[in-house]
Short mmCIF file of C-alpha atoms and ligand atoms in Angstrom, two decimals:
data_model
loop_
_atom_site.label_atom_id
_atom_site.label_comp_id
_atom_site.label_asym_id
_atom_site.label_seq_id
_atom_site.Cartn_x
_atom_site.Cartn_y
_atom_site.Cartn_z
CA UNK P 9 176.63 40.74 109.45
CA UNK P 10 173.52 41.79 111.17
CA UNK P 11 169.92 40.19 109.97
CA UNK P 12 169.11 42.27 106.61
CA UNK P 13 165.56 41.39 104.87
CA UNK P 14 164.51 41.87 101.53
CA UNK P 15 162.99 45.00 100.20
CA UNK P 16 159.78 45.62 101.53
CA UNK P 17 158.06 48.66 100.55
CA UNK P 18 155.99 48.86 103.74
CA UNK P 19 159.06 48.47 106.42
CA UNK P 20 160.71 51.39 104.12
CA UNK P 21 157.91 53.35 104.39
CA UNK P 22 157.75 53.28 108.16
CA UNK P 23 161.58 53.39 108.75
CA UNK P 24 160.99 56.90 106.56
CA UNK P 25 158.52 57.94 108.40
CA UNK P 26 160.07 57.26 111.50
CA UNK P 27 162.98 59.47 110.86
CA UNK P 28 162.04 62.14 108.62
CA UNK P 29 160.82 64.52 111.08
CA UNK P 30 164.79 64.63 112.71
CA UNK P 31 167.21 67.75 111.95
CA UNK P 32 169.39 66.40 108.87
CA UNK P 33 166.73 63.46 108.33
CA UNK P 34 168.18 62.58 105.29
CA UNK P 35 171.95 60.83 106.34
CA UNK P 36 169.16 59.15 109.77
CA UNK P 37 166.97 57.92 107.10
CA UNK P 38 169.45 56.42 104.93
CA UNK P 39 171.52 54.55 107.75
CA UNK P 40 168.15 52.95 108.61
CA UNK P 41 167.12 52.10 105.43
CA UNK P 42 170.88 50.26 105.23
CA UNK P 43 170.53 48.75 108.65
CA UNK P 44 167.23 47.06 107.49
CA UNK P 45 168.01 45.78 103.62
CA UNK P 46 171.95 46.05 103.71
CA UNK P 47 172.55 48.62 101.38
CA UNK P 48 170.11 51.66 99.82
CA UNK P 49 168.07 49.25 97.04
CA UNK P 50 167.36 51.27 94.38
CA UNK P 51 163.34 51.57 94.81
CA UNK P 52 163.77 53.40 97.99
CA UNK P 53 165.50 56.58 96.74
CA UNK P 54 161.94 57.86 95.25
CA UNK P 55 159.69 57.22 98.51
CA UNK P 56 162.91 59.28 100.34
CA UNK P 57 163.18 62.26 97.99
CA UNK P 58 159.30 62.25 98.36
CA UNK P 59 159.43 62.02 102.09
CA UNK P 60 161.83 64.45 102.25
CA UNK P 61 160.91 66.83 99.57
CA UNK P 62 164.02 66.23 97.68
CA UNK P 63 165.00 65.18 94.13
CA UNK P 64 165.63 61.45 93.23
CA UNK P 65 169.17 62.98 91.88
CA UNK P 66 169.70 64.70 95.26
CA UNK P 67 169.32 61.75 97.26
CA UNK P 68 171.43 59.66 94.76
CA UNK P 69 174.49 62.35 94.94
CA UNK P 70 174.28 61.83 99.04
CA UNK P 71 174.25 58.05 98.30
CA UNK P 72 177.03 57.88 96.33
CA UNK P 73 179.25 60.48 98.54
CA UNK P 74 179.08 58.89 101.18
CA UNK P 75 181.41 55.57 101.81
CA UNK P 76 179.08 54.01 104.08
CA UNK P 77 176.03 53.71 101.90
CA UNK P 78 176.22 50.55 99.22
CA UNK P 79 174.19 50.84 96.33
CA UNK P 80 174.27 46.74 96.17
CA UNK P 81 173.85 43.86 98.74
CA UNK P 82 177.09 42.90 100.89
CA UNK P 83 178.68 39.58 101.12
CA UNK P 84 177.56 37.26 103.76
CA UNK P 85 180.62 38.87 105.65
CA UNK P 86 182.39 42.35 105.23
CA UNK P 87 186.06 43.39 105.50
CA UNK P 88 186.08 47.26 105.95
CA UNK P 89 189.94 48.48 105.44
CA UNK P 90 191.28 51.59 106.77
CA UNK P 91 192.58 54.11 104.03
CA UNK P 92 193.37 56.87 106.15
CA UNK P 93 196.37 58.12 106.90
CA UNK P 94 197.86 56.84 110.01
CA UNK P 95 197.17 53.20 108.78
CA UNK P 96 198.71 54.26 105.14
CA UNK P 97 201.80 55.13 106.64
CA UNK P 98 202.43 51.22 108.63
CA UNK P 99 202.07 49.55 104.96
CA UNK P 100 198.53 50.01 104.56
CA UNK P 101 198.15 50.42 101.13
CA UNK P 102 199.92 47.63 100.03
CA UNK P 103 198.32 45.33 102.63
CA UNK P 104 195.11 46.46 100.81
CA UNK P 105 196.08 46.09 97.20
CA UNK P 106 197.36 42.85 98.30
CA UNK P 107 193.89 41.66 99.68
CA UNK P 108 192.20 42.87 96.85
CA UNK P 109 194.22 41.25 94.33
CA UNK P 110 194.15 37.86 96.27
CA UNK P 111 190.21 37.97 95.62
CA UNK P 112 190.13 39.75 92.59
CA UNK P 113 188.20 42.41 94.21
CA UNK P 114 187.76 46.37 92.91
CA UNK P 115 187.01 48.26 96.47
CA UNK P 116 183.18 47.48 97.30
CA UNK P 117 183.54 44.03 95.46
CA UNK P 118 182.11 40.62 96.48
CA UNK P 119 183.19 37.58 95.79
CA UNK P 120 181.40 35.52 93.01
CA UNK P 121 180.61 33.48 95.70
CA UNK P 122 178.71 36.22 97.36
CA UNK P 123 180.50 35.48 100.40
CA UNK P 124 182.83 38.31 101.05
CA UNK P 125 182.74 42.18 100.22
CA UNK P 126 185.83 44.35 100.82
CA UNK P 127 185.17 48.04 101.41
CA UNK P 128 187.12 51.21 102.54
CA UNK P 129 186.70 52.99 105.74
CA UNK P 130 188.41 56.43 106.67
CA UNK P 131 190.22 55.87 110.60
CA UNK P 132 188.64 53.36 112.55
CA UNK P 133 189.88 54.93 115.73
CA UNK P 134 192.40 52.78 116.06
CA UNK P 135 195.76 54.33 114.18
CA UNK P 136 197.62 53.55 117.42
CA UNK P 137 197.21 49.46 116.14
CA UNK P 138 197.69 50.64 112.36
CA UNK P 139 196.78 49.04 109.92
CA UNK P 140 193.64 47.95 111.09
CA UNK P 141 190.27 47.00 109.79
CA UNK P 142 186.76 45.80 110.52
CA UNK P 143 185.97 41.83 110.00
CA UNK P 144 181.92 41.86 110.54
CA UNK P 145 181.82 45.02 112.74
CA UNK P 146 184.69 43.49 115.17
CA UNK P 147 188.15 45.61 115.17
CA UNK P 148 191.68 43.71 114.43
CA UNK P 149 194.64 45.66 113.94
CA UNK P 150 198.20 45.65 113.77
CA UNK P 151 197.46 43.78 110.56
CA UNK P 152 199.97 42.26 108.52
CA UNK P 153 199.51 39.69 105.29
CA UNK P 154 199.50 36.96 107.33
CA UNK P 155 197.03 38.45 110.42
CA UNK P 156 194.51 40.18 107.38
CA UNK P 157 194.31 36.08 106.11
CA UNK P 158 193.29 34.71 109.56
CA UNK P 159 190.86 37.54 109.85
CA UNK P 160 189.16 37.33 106.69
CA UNK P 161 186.81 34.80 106.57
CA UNK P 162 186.64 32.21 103.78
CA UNK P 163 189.69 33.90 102.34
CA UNK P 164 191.55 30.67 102.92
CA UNK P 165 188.88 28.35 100.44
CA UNK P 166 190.19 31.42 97.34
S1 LIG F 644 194.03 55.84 110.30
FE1 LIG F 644 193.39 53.78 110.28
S2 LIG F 644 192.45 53.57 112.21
FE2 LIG F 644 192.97 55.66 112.16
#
């Protein structure tokens, strides 16, 4: 995971303002709000409806649509899993409920621990190394019970 600071009203402000004046500022805005604090914290959705001239509800529905935005703080590390179809069909699925129920994870959980969050992603790219995922930004694929374990950090310690 990258460097992710506390909320700061100021930074959010600026990030904001930086991006507001772009075509479609709204999905900009948001992806720098989540680069800075790690997910959208909750006090930012009124200073980017404002920004924006939008309503708090608006920006909440494009929030929650969208798989990439997290409404809470991630792990220390994050396993993003590939739902789509290509990696579905080499055994996907199961590899994912088996994951899940290993760390007794709900999709978007973390750990107790705060150490690990597992989340879904929609094709990585990579459906010619299905099933793959993302361990901390870095592709692995061709996954299998044993290869998801290696690549999952801490899983090892549950
Ligand atoms: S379907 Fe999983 S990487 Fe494309």
């Amino acid at each position: 995971m990258g460097q992710q600071q506390p909320w700061d009203d100021v930074v959010a402000q600026a990030l904001i303002a930086a991006a507001a004046d772009r075509p479609g500022a709204l999905l900009p805005v948001l992806h720098a709000l989540q680069d800075a604090f790690g997910h959208i914290p909750e006090p930012a959705i009124p200073l980017v409806a404002q920004a924006l001239n939008l309503s708090r509800a608006e920006v909440h529905g494009v929030v929650s649509f969208y798989h990439d935005f997290r409404r809470r703080p991630p792990g220390r590390h994050v396993v993003k899993l590939c739902r789509a179809e290509a990696c579905q069909a080499m055994g996907g699925a199961a590899l994912a409920a088996w994951l899940l129920d290993r760390l007794g994870l709900d999709w978007g959980g973390t750990t107790p621990d705060g150490g690990l969050t597992v989340e879904p992603v929609y094709c990585l790219g990579l459906c010619a190394c299905a099933p793959a995922a993302l361990v901390d930004g870095e592709p692995v694929g061709r996954l299998d019970r044993a290869a998801l374990a290696a690549a999952t950090p801490g899983l090892a310690d549950t």
